[in-house]
Amino acid sequence: MREELLSIIEKNSRINVQELAVLLGVEETDVVNELADMEKEGIICGYHTLINWEKTSQEKVNALIEVRVTPQRGQGFDSIAERIYKYSEVHAVYLISGGYDLLVSLEGKSLKEISSFVSDKLSTLDSVLSTATHFILKKYKDHGTIISKKNEDEREMITP
Amino acid sequence: MRNPLSEQVVNIKPSGIRKFFDIVSEMKDAISLGVGEPDFDTPWHIRDEGIYSLEKGRTFYTSNAGLKELKIEVCNYLKRKQGIDYDYNHETIITVGGSEAIDIGLRAMVNPGDEVLIPQPSYVSYEPCAILAGAKPVIINLKAENEFRLTAQELLDAITDKTKVLILPFPNNPTGAIMERADLEAVAKIVIEKDIFVMSDEIYGELTYKGGHVSIASLPGMKERTILINGFSKAYAMTGWRLGYACGPKEIIEQMIKIHQFAIMCAPTTSQYAAVEALRNGDEDVLEMRRAYNQRRRYLMHVFKEMGLECFEPYGAFYVFPCIKEFGMTSDEFASRFLEEEKVAVVPGTAFGECGEGFLRISYAYSLDNLKVAIGRLEKFIKRLRAERQGA
């Protein structure tokens, strides 16, 4: 049931316990316990909302930054990653295989805010060798959801 | 001028579902729970293979019986799922949907006057196909108290000296009923004893919610007297690709290929390439869709129970078949009023045979959100009907 429960709430975290129990064909208490267990185990890390900010009046700029760093003896990439993820502007940090080391996802109010974060804070860190900043122009699909696509039933009437 | 038409064709009744759909398509903001096809798009990797085959210029006919690669995959699939060994070369034909296989299968097997047993409620094509093949359709009325399964006794009662073929439509459209191994064993015993043949329409075989689907062809002594029909429409959400298949004894398949080659030539090439991909790498997609259907099925059973609407729990396909006898009206009246007053289309059970009277087919090939809106309206409607009856 765990996998199926996760696949439901991954798409709809607002669904209530009663309905989950119906969909999964189990008791409500089982759902409650399973959710609590998974929160405790760190499998469920939060219940977030996917927002298309473009449709709001709020200005937001997102960027992905490729960062090359010098790993530190005994700690590898962990301590530098920690230095970076502590900034509140930083949305996500991933260790990446290939041409660079860390991929940092940033969110800011303007291009200026992001560029000053990169030049003032990120590139001045000791272990950071170089950065390459990519601004996101448009989101087509995020978290497995296609942004701004209308869902229309295109099935035609057919018999039998 | 002389009458240009064939009497036999003119006498065949058009499908009973049509009427409602015509109204729905005219009615603004009507919602439908009537559609009998998956609401999912064909998984992308399958579509991609279709596109790729076009890019590669694979735009010719395939051989009449179908693309060799696909026939091999079909046989692998049946071996893997049902443990049945079919020879791809002599015992397999790729058809234009499962529906073509029903048509040519019957035409290949019956002589004028032979009787074809058709358990109802069931898919609406069997009866006309049997008539067009020159056979006499004999209806077996399935019962709600048996969860609309076919019992050995019902079969036995319907068999005469003229009986040639039994159509076995499980998992069932419209009831959602399944036949489990023990049910099939009882039927198989009689089929063998009475020396008749089975056309097993397993188009919903991937959509069962209580153990896996069992094919009657997998039972001892049954492979040689069964035409197993399946296809890609329901399992892989590939309705528009028009692709199905039949497997069975060489001598029957050979004759089916003969009809198929003269009437159809071969199934669509692009679809066949896409279907190879579906069988090779589609298990995960089927699992995901089955899961979604099952959640909706559980949801519907739950709300019916809350509403006090009588409905046996169906374990197959994507239909539920609630009973509306308590409201004292026919299925047709109920469906008409429901459409008129609440703008929701459901199909009256009678569209699938007379014994569907008193029942409705509700399809859950709709997103949960859509289902909730429609069920909200059903609840309102039912409350009103009950109040009316109490007032009367």
XYZ file of C-alpha atoms in Angstrom:
552
model
C 0.000 0.000 0.000
C 2.939 2.319 0.674
C 3.896 2.755 -2.952
C 0.319 3.331 -4.078
C -0.321 5.761 -1.229
C 2.776 7.727 -2.202
C 1.778 7.823 -5.835
C -1.598 9.324 -4.887
C -0.325 11.983 -2.497
C 2.548 12.860 -4.782
C -0.097 14.212 -7.138
C -2.580 15.432 -4.558
C -1.262 16.196 -1.085
C -4.570 17.766 -0.027
C -6.521 14.536 -0.251
C -7.964 13.621 3.140
C -7.484 10.442 5.100
C -11.041 9.168 4.623
C -10.767 9.398 0.873
C -7.325 7.797 0.846
C -8.748 4.880 2.789
C -11.548 4.462 0.230
C -9.233 4.640 -2.771
C -6.773 2.189 -1.274
C -9.411 -0.137 0.123
C -7.983 -0.033 3.669
C -8.969 1.329 7.077
C -8.491 4.988 7.909
C -6.266 4.150 10.862
C -3.941 2.240 8.527
C -3.572 5.332 6.380
C -2.919 7.551 9.383
C -0.280 5.164 10.727
C 1.406 4.712 7.381
C 1.605 8.473 6.810
C 3.012 9.034 10.292
C 5.592 6.281 9.777
C 6.714 7.698 6.488
C 7.002 11.186 7.912
C 9.110 9.796 10.732
C 11.281 7.808 8.372
C 11.873 10.891 6.273
C 10.187 9.377 3.217
C 7.575 12.111 3.186
C 9.515 15.351 3.500
C 6.702 17.850 3.078
C 3.353 18.583 1.445
C 3.879 21.300 -1.101
C 1.803 23.114 -3.652
C 2.718 23.432 -7.310
C 2.151 27.062 -8.273
C 2.295 28.620 -11.684
C 3.696 31.949 -10.555
C 3.491 33.345 -14.051
C -0.245 33.678 -13.606
C 0.116 35.779 -10.468
C 1.123 39.405 -10.265
C 4.182 38.431 -8.321
C 7.517 38.678 -10.143
C 9.723 35.652 -9.784
C 12.871 34.695 -11.589
C 14.300 31.201 -11.540
C 17.764 30.175 -12.520
C 19.836 27.023 -12.619
C 23.500 27.432 -11.834
C 26.162 24.942 -12.693
C 28.872 25.125 -10.054
C 32.320 23.585 -10.204
C 33.914 23.204 -6.789
C 36.971 21.721 -5.108
C 35.867 18.840 -2.886
C 37.293 18.949 0.625
C 39.374 16.257 2.226
C 37.285 13.977 4.379
C 34.034 15.682 3.517
C 33.826 15.438 -0.255
C 31.160 17.758 -1.566
C 28.945 17.723 1.516
C 30.291 20.703 3.388
C 30.345 22.999 0.365
C 26.848 21.865 -0.556
C 25.758 22.734 2.947
C 27.308 26.198 2.698
C 25.237 26.738 -0.431
C 21.910 25.258 0.578
C 21.711 27.346 3.724
C 20.944 30.459 1.680
C 17.213 30.980 1.576
C 17.357 32.007 -2.089
C 18.514 28.507 -2.899
C 15.639 26.207 -3.787
C 17.488 23.024 -4.528
C 21.026 21.698 -4.634
C 21.987 18.533 -6.446
C 25.326 16.768 -6.760
C 25.719 16.016 -10.437
C 27.859 13.648 -12.456
C 29.493 14.995 -15.585
C 30.939 18.366 -16.557
C 30.322 20.139 -13.262
C 29.681 19.243 -9.644
C 26.662 20.962 -8.160
C 23.445 22.128 -9.754
C 21.887 24.947 -7.765
C 18.331 26.074 -8.353
C 17.700 29.674 -7.361
C 14.622 31.772 -6.995
C 14.717 35.546 -6.825
C 12.590 38.600 -7.476
C 14.648 39.879 -10.388
C 17.550 39.121 -12.694
C 19.581 41.564 -10.681
C 18.906 39.817 -7.425
C 20.024 36.499 -8.843
C 23.110 37.838 -10.524
C 24.190 39.614 -7.401
C 23.675 36.438 -5.383
C 25.895 34.554 -7.812
C 28.623 37.170 -8.016
C 28.630 38.268 -4.376
C 27.865 35.121 -2.483
C 28.247 31.988 -4.545
C 31.382 32.626 -6.577
C 33.216 34.175 -3.669
C 33.079 30.939 -1.655
C 36.565 29.466 -1.343
C 35.886 26.088 -2.849
C 33.891 27.391 -5.795
C 36.001 27.291 -8.963
C 33.475 28.539 -11.501
C 29.769 29.099 -12.107
C 27.514 29.187 -15.162
C 24.075 30.736 -14.716
C 21.055 29.703 -16.802
C 17.867 31.677 -16.425
C 14.630 29.805 -16.835
C 12.481 31.479 -19.477
C 9.409 29.321 -19.349
C 8.246 26.257 -17.452
C 6.480 23.710 -19.600
C 6.333 20.864 -17.160
C 7.175 20.805 -13.482
C 6.958 17.984 -10.939
C 5.422 15.743 -13.583
C 2.624 18.199 -14.275
C 2.212 19.915 -17.610
C 1.775 23.606 -16.849
C -1.189 25.406 -18.413
C -2.505 22.608 -20.564
C -6.243 22.359 -20.701
C -7.652 18.957 -19.943
C -10.452 18.374 -22.351
C -12.202 15.117 -23.032
C -11.648 14.561 -26.715
C -13.300 11.172 -26.893
C -16.012 11.121 -29.507
C -19.347 9.409 -29.185
C -19.106 5.906 -30.523
C -21.299 2.849 -30.363
C -21.278 0.060 -29.464
C -36.477 0.893 -58.303
C -35.881 -2.371 -56.503
C -35.142 -2.356 -52.790
C -31.345 -2.081 -52.662
C -31.047 -3.434 -49.128
C -30.454 -6.778 -47.529
C -33.390 -7.745 -45.353
C -31.116 -9.416 -42.871
C -29.150 -6.218 -42.332
C -32.215 -3.996 -42.191
C -33.716 -6.214 -39.519
C -30.744 -5.812 -37.207
C -31.503 -3.304 -34.451
C -29.091 -0.385 -34.106
C -27.173 -0.180 -30.843
C -29.195 1.102 -27.898
C -26.398 3.309 -26.617
C -26.628 5.601 -29.614
C -29.781 7.444 -28.574
C -28.262 8.781 -25.356
C -25.050 9.819 -26.958
C -26.894 11.805 -29.589
C -28.658 13.781 -26.865
C -25.449 14.270 -24.881
C -23.567 15.668 -27.838
C -26.331 18.258 -28.344
C -26.707 19.152 -24.680
C -24.510 21.844 -23.231
C -22.613 21.058 -20.012
C -23.935 17.524 -19.964
C -21.425 15.110 -18.525
C -21.141 11.547 -19.570
C -20.442 8.382 -17.669
C -21.243 6.461 -20.788
C -17.976 6.168 -22.639
C -16.492 2.714 -22.988
C -12.908 3.635 -23.659
C -9.971 4.544 -21.424
C -9.557 8.205 -20.482
C -5.780 7.838 -20.636
C -3.722 8.717 -23.675
C -1.689 5.912 -25.191
C 1.611 5.886 -23.227
C 4.164 8.064 -24.997
C 6.790 5.388 -25.663
C 4.171 3.403 -27.577
C 3.088 6.412 -29.621
C 6.756 7.166 -30.218
C 7.285 3.736 -31.793
C 4.358 4.389 -34.102
C 5.849 7.719 -35.124
C 9.280 6.150 -35.574
C 7.863 3.455 -37.840
C 6.375 6.189 -40.028
C 9.674 8.062 -40.090
C 11.412 4.895 -41.193
C 8.980 4.580 -44.056
C 7.257 1.456 -42.745
C 4.130 2.353 -44.620
C 3.512 -0.882 -46.528
C 1.076 -3.695 -45.826
C 2.227 -6.313 -43.371
C 1.556 -9.956 -44.129
C -2.147 -10.827 -43.901
C -1.985 -12.503 -40.523
C 0.079 -9.650 -39.106
C 3.616 -8.512 -38.472
C 5.769 -11.479 -37.488
C 7.404 -9.561 -34.622
C 4.009 -8.677 -33.199
C 2.642 -12.210 -33.487
C 5.717 -13.456 -31.632
C 5.198 -10.852 -28.891
C 1.517 -11.787 -28.607
C 2.472 -15.433 -28.113
C 5.169 -14.484 -25.594
C 2.613 -12.440 -23.714
C 0.071 -15.269 -23.559
C 2.781 -17.666 -22.465
C 3.958 -15.262 -19.787
C 0.494 -14.333 -18.500
C -1.585 -17.452 -19.048
C 0.959 -20.191 -19.575
C -0.538 -21.046 -22.971
C 1.749 -22.036 -25.855
C 0.547 -20.696 -29.188
C 2.406 -21.047 -32.447
C 2.799 -17.534 -33.814
C 2.936 -18.875 -37.331
C -0.261 -20.910 -37.455
C -2.326 -20.099 -34.404
C -2.278 -16.293 -34.307
C -3.899 -13.530 -36.316
C -3.660 -9.765 -35.836
C -7.014 -8.081 -36.434
C -8.549 -4.633 -36.649
C -9.555 -4.464 -33.002
C -11.024 -7.300 -31.007
C -14.304 -6.597 -32.788
C -13.056 -7.821 -36.144
C -11.886 -11.016 -34.488
C -15.402 -11.585 -33.100
C -16.893 -11.128 -36.560
C -14.510 -13.286 -38.574
C -14.210 -15.854 -35.795
C -17.943 -16.479 -35.852
C -18.066 -16.485 -39.646
C -15.262 -19.032 -39.726
C -17.024 -21.360 -37.284
C -20.761 -21.453 -37.848
C -23.033 -22.984 -40.461
C -26.575 -21.759 -41.164
C -28.835 -22.797 -38.301
C -26.028 -23.392 -35.816
C -26.711 -21.893 -32.437
C -24.361 -19.428 -30.794
C -24.786 -18.997 -27.052
C -24.508 -15.407 -25.909
C -24.574 -14.676 -22.185
C -26.149 -11.282 -21.537
C -25.821 -8.516 -20.397
C -22.850 -8.238 -22.708
C -21.214 -6.259 -25.436
C -23.662 -5.461 -28.192
C -21.779 -6.910 -31.170
C -22.088 -10.633 -30.551
C -25.727 -10.947 -31.527
C -25.562 -9.078 -34.864
C -22.274 -10.764 -35.738
C -23.819 -14.178 -35.089
C -26.851 -13.282 -37.229
C -24.691 -11.985 -40.070
C -22.699 -15.194 -39.925
C -25.944 -17.095 -40.499
C -26.187 -18.499 -36.993
C -29.039 -18.349 -34.555
C -28.134 -16.374 -31.430
C -29.367 -17.976 -28.211
C -29.315 -15.681 -25.229
C -28.376 -16.827 -21.743
C -29.747 -14.357 -19.199
C -27.173 -13.932 -16.449
C -28.349 -13.146 -12.962
C -27.436 -10.479 -10.463
C -27.503 -13.022 -7.626
C -24.642 -14.883 -9.368
C -22.779 -11.585 -9.761
C -23.525 -11.961 -13.475
C -21.199 -14.937 -13.840
C -22.114 -17.786 -16.146
C -22.955 -20.908 -14.160
C -22.599 -24.470 -15.395
C -26.330 -25.039 -14.969
C -27.255 -21.994 -17.050
C -24.958 -23.220 -19.781
C -26.295 -26.744 -19.629
C -29.884 -25.510 -19.874
C -29.110 -23.534 -23.021
C -27.258 -26.223 -24.949
C -29.109 -28.077 -27.721
C -27.987 -30.408 -30.531
C -27.457 -27.329 -32.671
C -25.205 -25.453 -30.258
C -21.824 -24.794 -31.828
C -20.176 -21.875 -30.072
C -20.338 -20.338 -26.601
C -19.292 -16.721 -26.363
C -17.560 -16.045 -23.075
C -17.404 -12.276 -22.498
C -15.367 -11.895 -19.293
C -14.229 -9.594 -17.721
C -17.589 -8.280 -18.763
C -18.807 -5.110 -20.346
C -21.271 -3.811 -19.011
C -21.438 -5.590 -15.632
C -17.767 -5.677 -14.655
C -18.237 -9.345 -13.723
C -15.316 -11.755 -13.887
C -15.079 -15.535 -14.058
C -12.606 -17.032 -11.622
C -10.796 -20.302 -12.177
C -13.408 -22.442 -10.439
C -16.233 -20.833 -12.446
C -14.335 -21.512 -15.654
C -13.549 -25.100 -14.729
C -17.236 -25.843 -14.274
C -18.035 -24.295 -17.652
C -15.114 -26.024 -19.389
C -16.281 -29.423 -18.182
C -19.619 -28.990 -19.932
C -18.069 -27.456 -23.054
C -15.870 -30.524 -23.460
C -18.649 -32.952 -22.593
C -21.042 -31.396 -25.103
C -18.300 -30.900 -27.697
C -18.863 -27.222 -28.387
C -16.410 -24.377 -28.967
C -15.686 -21.218 -27.003
C -15.038 -17.722 -28.218
C -13.450 -16.062 -25.227
C -13.478 -12.277 -25.500
C -10.763 -11.203 -23.075
C -10.376 -7.611 -24.203
C -10.600 -6.457 -20.552
C -8.277 -9.224 -19.363
C -5.668 -6.806 -18.026
C -8.271 -4.953 -16.010
C -9.155 -7.218 -13.108
C -8.998 -6.264 -9.458
C -9.127 -9.596 -7.692
C -6.247 -11.845 -8.579
C -5.141 -12.031 -12.179
C -7.365 -12.835 -15.126
C -7.630 -16.530 -15.998
C -8.221 -17.498 -19.613
C -10.418 -20.501 -20.245
C -7.948 -21.498 -22.962
C -5.394 -22.224 -20.246
C -7.521 -25.024 -18.754
C -6.778 -28.641 -19.742
C -8.454 -29.674 -22.983
C -9.666 -26.159 -23.768
C -6.936 -24.704 -25.970
C -8.024 -26.869 -28.890
C -11.620 -25.658 -28.678
C -11.171 -21.973 -27.822
C -10.677 -18.841 -29.865
C -9.026 -16.406 -27.500
C -9.673 -12.787 -28.455
C -7.824 -9.852 -27.011
C -6.502 -6.509 -28.149
C -4.686 -3.338 -27.256
C -7.570 -0.888 -26.843
C -8.364 -1.313 -23.172
C -5.107 -2.512 -21.627
C -2.855 0.038 -23.310
C -5.416 2.786 -23.986
C -5.019 2.277 -27.739
C -8.631 2.367 -28.937
C -7.982 4.584 -31.938
C -5.169 2.376 -33.215
C -7.704 -0.336 -34.027
C -5.703 -3.384 -33.128
C -6.587 -6.746 -31.675
C -5.763 -10.388 -32.116
C -7.100 -13.894 -31.955
C -5.319 -17.119 -31.059
C -6.721 -20.579 -31.486
C -6.549 -23.900 -33.286
C -4.721 -23.778 -36.597
C -7.707 -24.906 -38.689
C -9.936 -22.108 -37.360
C -7.275 -19.388 -37.550
C -6.515 -20.395 -41.146
C -10.124 -19.784 -42.143
C -10.214 -16.520 -40.214
C -7.138 -15.373 -42.097
C -8.928 -16.203 -45.327
C -11.859 -13.905 -44.521
C -9.513 -11.280 -43.113
C -7.335 -11.263 -46.223
C -10.284 -10.709 -48.537
C -12.107 -8.172 -46.380
C -9.325 -6.278 -44.644
C -5.965 -7.347 -46.131
C -4.073 -6.620 -42.934
C -4.290 -4.594 -39.735
C -2.796 -1.068 -39.803
C 0.997 -1.267 -40.040
C 1.774 1.738 -37.828
C -0.421 0.334 -35.079
C 1.302 -3.024 -35.279
C 4.730 -1.485 -34.737
C 3.410 0.519 -31.799
C 1.824 -2.618 -30.339
C 5.155 -4.462 -30.394
C 6.473 -1.769 -28.069
C 3.345 -2.005 -25.902
C 3.856 -5.729 -25.330
C 7.604 -5.441 -24.801
C 7.694 -2.453 -22.454
C 4.136 -1.657 -21.440
C 3.661 -3.656 -18.220
C 4.370 -0.662 -16.035
C 1.783 1.475 -17.857
C -0.865 -1.187 -17.506
C -0.131 -1.448 -13.802
C -0.497 2.283 -13.337
C -3.763 2.494 -15.238
C -5.164 -0.550 -13.474
C -4.337 1.097 -10.180
C -6.140 4.287 -11.142
C -9.211 2.335 -12.304
C -9.200 0.329 -9.116
C -9.153 3.494 -6.979
C -12.126 4.838 -8.890
C -13.917 1.497 -8.579
C -13.429 1.521 -4.823
C -14.612 5.108 -4.681
C -17.816 4.267 -6.580
C -18.551 1.201 -4.464
C -18.059 3.337 -1.373
C -20.409 6.129 -2.452
C -23.058 3.665 -3.675
C -23.010 2.079 -0.264
C -23.386 5.477 1.375
C -26.294 6.323 -0.912
C -27.859 2.932 -0.297
C -27.747 2.150 -3.997
C -27.656 -1.592 -4.536
C -24.665 -2.795 -6.534
C -22.700 -6.046 -6.505
C -18.967 -5.489 -6.353
C -17.536 -5.909 -9.843
C -13.931 -7.023 -10.166
C -13.229 -6.359 -13.823
C -13.251 -3.923 -16.744
C -14.107 -0.296 -15.919
C -17.829 -0.480 -15.324
C -20.154 -0.746 -12.379
C -23.695 -1.993 -12.832
C -25.923 -0.646 -10.067
C -29.501 -1.820 -9.618
C -32.240 0.820 -9.815
C -35.259 -1.412 -9.308
C -36.167 0.356 -6.056
C -37.246 3.436 -8.025
C -39.981 1.602 -9.846
C -39.016 2.703 -13.317
C -37.312 1.112 -16.271
C -33.601 1.587 -16.957
C -34.525 3.634 -19.961
C -36.820 5.930 -17.999
C -34.237 6.348 -15.270
C -31.447 7.152 -17.717
C -33.654 9.556 -19.690
C -34.786 11.458 -16.629
C -31.279 11.514 -15.164
C -29.982 13.010 -18.377
C -32.791 15.497 -18.643
C -32.823 16.628 -15.031
C -29.198 16.324 -13.980
C -27.463 16.299 -17.334
C -25.517 13.135 -16.729
C -25.494 10.373 -19.309
C -25.403 6.757 -18.220
C -26.316 3.779 -20.335
C -29.454 1.774 -19.480
C -28.677 -1.872 -18.802
C -31.163 -2.906 -21.463
C -28.756 -1.698 -24.159
C -26.815 -4.898 -23.370
C -29.698 -7.325 -23.377
C -33.193 -7.547 -21.948
C -31.946 -8.969 -18.677
C -30.139 -5.671 -18.117
C -33.531 -4.207 -17.200
C -33.362 -2.568 -13.804
C -29.652 -1.794 -14.075
C -27.407 0.990 -15.333
C -23.941 0.865 -16.773
C -21.688 3.476 -15.271
C -18.223 3.763 -16.737
C -15.317 4.819 -14.561
C -13.056 5.635 -17.449
C -13.174 9.180 -16.105
C -10.929 11.095 -13.747
C -11.872 11.010 -10.066
C -12.698 14.707 -10.231
C -15.182 14.111 -13.041
C -16.648 11.129 -11.251
C -17.203 13.176 -8.115
C -19.173 15.816 -9.969
C -21.322 13.201 -11.684
C -21.885 11.228 -8.493
C -22.893 14.417 -6.701
C -25.640 14.817 -9.283
C -26.627 11.160 -9.004
C -27.013 11.539 -5.262
C -29.237 14.567 -5.701
C -31.324 12.751 -8.295
C -31.759 9.650 -6.188
C -32.820 11.670 -3.158
C -35.448 13.396 -5.255
C -36.737 10.096 -6.620
C -36.989 8.608 -3.156
C -38.829 11.681 -1.894
C -41.226 11.432 -4.840
C -41.950 7.803 -4.068
C -42.555 8.525 -0.418
C -44.900 11.373 -1.301
C -46.810 9.201 -3.730
